[in-house]
């Protein structure tokens, strides 16, 4: 849900900040005041192409910021996490438009591409009105909305799973077919495997080999170090270290009766004597184990040389050669049984295609049933919205390119006839912006906002209507607001009266420049605004009374 929108130096808006809540928020104002600028701002924050003409005259850039609460759109939170743009639950979209035509975009303070901005905004905002940026004009979105309306998620998952299973089998078959005659490949791999299998390649073995090689390479120096240490410990030319400690213990023992704490010193020296004795024995074993055998050292060097040569041949460090060996063994096994596998794959592929056809037929039947219900409900709403004789249909166009499709065996196309006697045409080709807005509203109300986008923006949906029809439009928007957040730019008091919140856009001249200001209206100001919308410049007592009745009649 959109919670805050901030504009700076945008068109005729110097600076404004708006806060939004759930339900339906209406935006009104005099003609030319700039009430549709808020919709334009959301359009630019949704990836619309930058327009330097939207930068306020005399400034270098316009700044747009939108903040969203993602509790009603976990998919957007998941997207942020996947893109590594998450920030402790925050979701802030920012974009600047420069007077030289350039623009920059940020998500949660981090620079992003406009494409990334558009992808995230597509999960958050849907704009209905006289703009090209409308999700309902996309065939993909139309099919998604139909599936949401029909609650087809389990059937759609079955279609996707069977299509993916078929595709995986085809990929496996293609690999085997491309391999062709694998005899030469088998001979090469067999030679490589035998060459590797002669060696002990486990990492622990290679680590032990490296340690042995280092020990033999430095054997002379190690032996010298051990012998010098033993000479000091065993006392070849003087009393040994152990003898010295024992002598000290004897002297301390004679004085222990006079100082009890010497018992603790004696204990420490006793422990030191034990450690010295064990260290001496270990040094003797190490010295005895050290070998200056040149043949043994040469064998170690030969083995290390072979491992490094194998590593260079397979372009891996010696420690990874065991992985190469295992990979070669696995490929050998596959190739040796390739003929048998290839013969069986055709049957498996056909069986997988059969499972997809069954799942796709089930989904297609569900889509046809849902299309009928949605068409009927939308057609009834179109009539309510002042387009009597209009008709809404959903055409399901079969696709057959010989490959199981994860989306099913058909695509949806929304068709509309705005007037009786006219053939239905694709929704994206409907010429009138006002008609397009009302049709989009009818579809959304009929589908109860099941396309999951939490914020829906309707720009001038009441264009060309009035009276009772305008009141019905307002009621439908308010009903949709119970399911989704609805923002509506309107010039009809009957629509504005249905809002849960009301903003008014006004314009005034300051320092020789026209500026727009936006403010939220309280109850009294709202009644006065409705009276202005009803009566024009001169607000009469009758207009105020009518405005009061409009507000009192809101359910």
XYZ file of C-alpha atoms in Angstrom, residues 12 56-58 508-515:
12
model
C 3.869 23.419 -11.269
C 9.517 22.980 -12.894
C 10.657 26.034 -14.846
C 13.858 27.539 -13.485
C -2.114 30.291 -7.380
C 0.416 32.783 -8.700
C 3.494 33.487 -6.604
C 6.477 35.591 -7.682
C 5.138 35.687 -11.206
C 4.854 31.880 -11.470
C 1.843 29.570 -11.241
C 2.180 27.015 -8.469
